[in-house]
Amino acid sequence: MRKFAAIEEQDLFFNRMKDMRSILEAQGLTEVAINIIISIDRSIRLRSRLYSTQKKFLYWRISNNLPSPISVDTIVSYLAKIYEERK
């Protein structure tokens, strides 16, 4: 079920990018300008997603009273927890 949701989300993303490209082309922008705008949009969304993941990790670390600095073991434990939750 989750795999299908990810595929649908990816399809929506590509359709959105095609729509955005068409709108920008209709406005007379060059291919270079369009590529810059689209890459900026992608990086903003990626940064937002990464920030959300980082916040969840830091909250998990604090709520489990894990020491500073962050160790590799702590990160691996968190990733294992996420993996188990998503199974």
CSV table of N, CA and C in Angstrom, one decimal:
chain,number,residue,atom,x,y,z
A,1,MET,N,0.8,-1.2,0.0
A,1,MET,CA,0.0,0.0,0.0
A,1,MET,C,0.9,1.3,0.0
A,2,ARG,N,1.9,1.3,0.9
A,2,ARG,CA,2.8,2.4,0.9
A,2,ARG,C,3.5,2.7,-0.4
A,3,LYS,N,3.9,1.6,-1.0
A,3,LYS,CA,4.7,1.7,-2.3
A,3,LYS,C,3.8,2.4,-3.3
A,4,PHE,N,2.5,2.0,-3.4
A,4,PHE,CA,1.6,2.7,-4.3
A,4,PHE,C,1.4,4.2,-4.0
A,5,ALA,N,1.4,4.5,-2.8
A,5,ALA,CA,1.2,5.9,-2.4
A,5,ALA,C,2.5,6.7,-2.8
A,6,ALA,N,3.6,6.1,-2.7
A,6,ALA,CA,4.9,6.8,-3.1
A,6,ALA,C,4.9,7.0,-4.6
A,7,ILE,N,4.4,6.0,-5.4
A,7,ILE,CA,4.4,6.1,-6.8
A,7,ILE,C,3.4,7.1,-7.3
A,8,GLU,N,2.2,7.2,-6.6
A,8,GLU,CA,1.2,8.2,-6.9
A,8,GLU,C,1.8,9.6,-6.6
A,9,GLU,N,2.5,9.7,-5.5
A,9,GLU,CA,3.1,11.0,-5.1
A,9,GLU,C,4.1,11.4,-6.2
A,10,GLN,N,4.9,10.5,-6.6
A,10,GLN,CA,5.9,10.8,-7.6
A,10,GLN,C,5.3,11.2,-9.0
A,11,ASP,N,4.2,10.5,-9.3
A,11,ASP,CA,3.4,10.9,-10.5
A,11,ASP,C,2.9,12.4,-10.4
A,12,LEU,N,2.4,12.7,-9.3
A,12,LEU,CA,1.9,14.1,-9.0
A,12,LEU,C,3.0,15.1,-9.1
A,13,PHE,N,4.2,14.7,-8.6
A,13,PHE,CA,5.3,15.6,-8.7
A,13,PHE,C,5.7,15.9,-10.1
A,14,PHE,N,5.8,14.8,-10.9
A,14,PHE,CA,6.2,15.0,-12.3
A,14,PHE,C,5.2,15.7,-13.1
A,15,ASN,N,3.9,15.5,-12.9
A,15,ASN,CA,2.8,16.3,-13.5
A,15,ASN,C,2.9,17.7,-13.1
A,16,ARG,N,3.2,18.0,-11.9
A,16,ARG,CA,3.3,19.4,-11.4
A,16,ARG,C,4.5,20.1,-12.1
A,17,MET,N,5.6,19.3,-12.3
A,17,MET,CA,6.8,19.9,-12.9
A,17,MET,C,6.5,20.2,-14.4
A,18,LYS,N,5.8,19.3,-15.1
A,18,LYS,CA,5.4,19.5,-16.5
A,18,LYS,C,4.5,20.8,-16.6
A,19,ASP,N,3.6,20.9,-15.7
A,19,ASP,CA,2.7,22.0,-15.7
A,19,ASP,C,3.4,23.3,-15.4
A,20,MET,N,4.4,23.3,-14.5
A,20,MET,CA,5.2,24.5,-14.2
A,20,MET,C,6.0,24.9,-15.4
A,21,ARG,N,6.6,23.9,-16.0
A,21,ARG,CA,7.4,24.1,-17.2
A,21,ARG,C,6.6,24.7,-18.3
A,22,SER,N,5.4,24.2,-18.5
A,22,SER,CA,4.5,24.8,-19.6
A,22,SER,C,4.2,26.2,-19.3
A,23,ILE,N,3.8,26.5,-18.1
A,23,ILE,CA,3.5,27.9,-17.7
A,23,ILE,C,4.6,28.8,-17.9
A,24,LEU,N,5.8,28.4,-17.5
A,24,LEU,CA,7.0,29.2,-17.7
A,24,LEU,C,7.4,29.4,-19.1
A,25,GLU,N,7.2,28.4,-19.9
A,25,GLU,CA,7.5,28.5,-21.4
A,25,GLU,C,6.5,29.5,-22.0
A,26,ALA,N,5.2,29.4,-21.6
A,26,ALA,CA,4.2,30.3,-22.1
A,26,ALA,C,4.5,31.8,-21.8
A,27,GLN,N,5.2,32.0,-20.7
A,27,GLN,CA,5.6,33.3,-20.3
A,27,GLN,C,6.8,33.8,-21.1
A,28,GLY,N,7.4,33.0,-21.9
A,28,GLY,CA,8.5,33.4,-22.8
A,28,GLY,C,9.9,33.2,-22.1
A,29,LEU,N,10.0,32.5,-21.0
A,29,LEU,CA,11.3,32.3,-20.4
A,29,LEU,C,12.2,31.4,-21.2
A,30,THR,N,13.5,31.6,-21.1
A,30,THR,CA,14.4,30.7,-21.8
A,30,THR,C,14.5,29.4,-21.0
A,31,GLU,N,15.0,28.4,-21.7
A,31,GLU,CA,15.2,27.0,-21.1
A,31,GLU,C,16.1,27.1,-19.9
A,32,VAL,N,17.1,27.9,-19.9
A,32,VAL,CA,18.0,28.0,-18.8
A,32,VAL,C,17.3,28.6,-17.6
A,33,ALA,N,16.5,29.6,-17.8
A,33,ALA,CA,15.8,30.3,-16.7
A,33,ALA,C,14.8,29.3,-16.1
A,34,ILE,N,14.1,28.5,-17.0
A,34,ILE,CA,13.1,27.5,-16.5
A,34,ILE,C,13.8,26.5,-15.6
A,35,ASN,N,15.0,26.0,-16.1
A,35,ASN,CA,15.7,25.0,-15.4
A,35,ASN,C,16.1,25.5,-14.0
A,36,ILE,N,16.6,26.7,-13.9
A,36,ILE,CA,17.0,27.3,-12.7
A,36,ILE,C,15.8,27.4,-11.7
A,37,ILE,N,14.7,27.9,-12.2
A,37,ILE,CA,13.5,28.0,-11.4
A,37,ILE,C,13.0,26.7,-10.8
A,38,ILE,N,13.0,25.7,-11.7
A,38,ILE,CA,12.6,24.3,-11.3
A,38,ILE,C,13.5,23.7,-10.3
A,39,SER,N,14.8,23.9,-10.5
A,39,SER,CA,15.8,23.4,-9.5
A,39,SER,C,15.7,24.0,-8.2
A,40,ILE,N,15.4,25.3,-8.2
A,40,ILE,CA,15.3,26.1,-6.9
A,40,ILE,C,14.0,25.5,-6.2
A,41,ASP,N,12.9,25.3,-6.9
A,41,ASP,CA,11.7,24.7,-6.3
A,41,ASP,C,12.0,23.4,-5.7
A,42,ARG,N,12.7,22.5,-6.4
A,42,ARG,CA,13.1,21.2,-5.9
A,42,ARG,C,13.9,21.3,-4.6
A,43,SER,N,14.9,22.2,-4.6
A,43,SER,CA,15.8,22.3,-3.5
A,43,SER,C,15.1,22.8,-2.2
A,44,ILE,N,14.1,23.7,-2.4
A,44,ILE,CA,13.3,24.2,-1.3
A,44,ILE,C,12.5,23.1,-0.7
A,45,ARG,N,11.9,22.2,-1.5
A,45,ARG,CA,11.1,21.1,-1.0
A,45,ARG,C,12.0,20.1,-0.3
A,46,LEU,N,13.1,19.8,-0.9
A,46,LEU,CA,14.1,18.9,-0.2
A,46,LEU,C,14.5,19.4,1.1
A,47,ARG,N,14.9,20.7,1.2
A,47,ARG,CA,15.3,21.3,2.4
A,47,ARG,C,14.2,21.2,3.5
A,48,SER,N,13.0,21.4,3.1
A,48,SER,CA,11.9,21.4,4.0
A,48,SER,C,11.7,19.9,4.5
A,49,ARG,N,11.8,18.9,3.6
A,49,ARG,CA,11.7,17.5,4.1
A,49,ARG,C,12.8,17.1,5.0
A,50,LEU,N,14.0,17.6,4.7
A,50,LEU,CA,15.2,17.3,5.5
A,50,LEU,C,15.0,17.9,6.9
A,51,TYR,N,14.5,19.2,6.9
A,51,TYR,CA,14.4,19.9,8.2
A,51,TYR,C,13.4,19.1,9.1
A,52,SER,N,12.3,18.6,8.5
A,52,SER,CA,11.3,17.9,9.2
A,52,SER,C,11.9,16.6,9.8
A,53,THR,N,12.7,15.9,9.0
A,53,THR,CA,13.3,14.7,9.5
A,53,THR,C,14.3,15.0,10.6
A,54,GLN,N,15.1,16.1,10.5
A,54,GLN,CA,16.0,16.4,11.5
A,54,GLN,C,15.3,16.8,12.8
A,55,LYS,N,14.2,17.5,12.7
A,55,LYS,CA,13.5,17.9,13.9
A,55,LYS,C,13.0,16.6,14.6
A,56,LYS,N,12.5,15.7,13.9
A,56,LYS,CA,12.0,14.4,14.5
A,56,LYS,C,13.1,13.7,15.2
A,57,PHE,N,14.3,13.6,14.5
A,57,PHE,CA,15.4,13.0,15.1
A,57,PHE,C,15.9,13.6,16.4
A,58,LEU,N,16.0,15.0,16.4
A,58,LEU,CA,16.4,15.7,17.6
A,58,LEU,C,15.4,15.5,18.7
A,59,TYR,N,14.1,15.5,18.4
A,59,TYR,CA,13.1,15.3,19.4
A,59,TYR,C,13.2,13.9,20.0
A,60,TRP,N,13.4,12.9,19.2
A,60,TRP,CA,13.6,11.5,19.6
A,60,TRP,C,14.8,11.4,20.5
A,61,ARG,N,15.9,12.0,20.1
A,61,ARG,CA,17.1,12.0,20.9
A,61,ARG,C,16.9,12.6,22.3
A,62,ILE,N,16.3,13.7,22.3
A,62,ILE,CA,16.0,14.4,23.6
A,62,ILE,C,15.1,13.6,24.5
A,63,SER,N,14.0,13.1,23.9
A,63,SER,CA,13.0,12.3,24.7
A,63,SER,C,13.6,11.0,25.2
A,64,ASN,N,14.7,10.5,24.6
A,64,ASN,CA,15.3,9.3,25.1
A,64,ASN,C,16.6,9.6,25.9
A,65,ASN,N,16.8,10.8,26.2
A,65,ASN,CA,17.9,11.2,27.1
A,65,ASN,C,19.2,10.7,26.5
A,66,LEU,N,19.4,10.9,25.2
A,66,LEU,CA,20.7,10.4,24.6
A,66,LEU,C,21.7,11.5,24.7
A,67,PRO,N,23.0,11.2,25.0
A,67,PRO,CA,24.0,12.2,25.2
A,67,PRO,C,24.5,12.9,24.0
A,68,SER,N,25.1,14.1,24.2
A,68,SER,CA,25.8,14.8,23.1
A,68,SER,C,27.2,14.4,23.2
A,69,PRO,N,28.0,14.5,22.1
A,69,PRO,CA,27.6,14.8,20.8
A,69,PRO,C,26.9,13.5,20.2
A,70,ILE,N,26.3,13.7,19.1
A,70,ILE,CA,25.5,12.6,18.4
A,70,ILE,C,26.5,11.6,17.9
A,71,SER,N,26.3,10.4,18.2
A,71,SER,CA,27.2,9.3,17.7
A,71,SER,C,26.6,8.6,16.5
A,72,VAL,N,27.4,7.9,15.8
A,72,VAL,CA,26.9,7.1,14.7
A,72,VAL,C,25.9,6.0,15.2
A,73,ASP,N,26.2,5.5,16.3
A,73,ASP,CA,25.2,4.5,16.9
A,73,ASP,C,23.8,5.1,17.1
A,74,THR,N,23.8,6.3,17.6
A,74,THR,CA,22.5,7.0,17.8
A,74,THR,C,21.8,7.1,16.5
A,75,ILE,N,22.5,7.6,15.5
A,75,ILE,CA,21.8,7.7,14.1
A,75,ILE,C,21.3,6.4,13.6
A,76,VAL,N,22.2,5.4,13.7
A,76,VAL,CA,21.7,4.0,13.2
A,76,VAL,C,20.5,3.5,14.0
A,77,SER,N,20.5,3.8,15.3
A,77,SER,CA,19.3,3.4,16.1
A,77,SER,C,18.1,4.1,15.7
A,78,TYR,N,18.2,5.4,15.4
A,78,TYR,CA,17.0,6.1,14.9
A,78,TYR,C,16.6,5.6,13.6
A,79,LEU,N,17.5,5.4,12.7
A,79,LEU,CA,17.1,4.9,11.3
A,79,LEU,C,16.4,3.5,11.4
A,80,ALA,N,16.9,2.6,12.3
A,80,ALA,CA,16.3,1.3,12.6
A,80,ALA,C,14.9,1.5,13.1
A,81,LYS,N,14.7,2.4,14.0
A,81,LYS,CA,13.4,2.7,14.5
A,81,LYS,C,12.4,3.1,13.4
A,82,ILE,N,12.9,4.0,12.6
A,82,ILE,CA,12.0,4.5,11.5
A,82,ILE,C,11.7,3.3,10.6
A,83,TYR,N,12.7,2.5,10.3
A,83,TYR,CA,12.5,1.4,9.4
A,83,TYR,C,11.4,0.4,10.0
A,84,GLU,N,11.5,0.1,11.2
A,84,GLU,CA,10.6,-0.8,11.9
A,84,GLU,C,9.2,-0.2,11.9
A,85,GLU,N,9.1,1.1,12.1
A,85,GLU,CA,7.7,1.7,12.1
A,85,GLU,C,7.1,1.7,10.7
A,86,ARG,N,7.9,1.8,9.7
A,86,ARG,CA,7.3,1.9,8.3
A,86,ARG,C,7.0,0.5,7.7
A,87,LYS,N,7.5,-0.6,8.4
A,87,LYS,CA,7.3,-1.9,7.8
A,87,LYS,C,5.8,-2.3,7.8
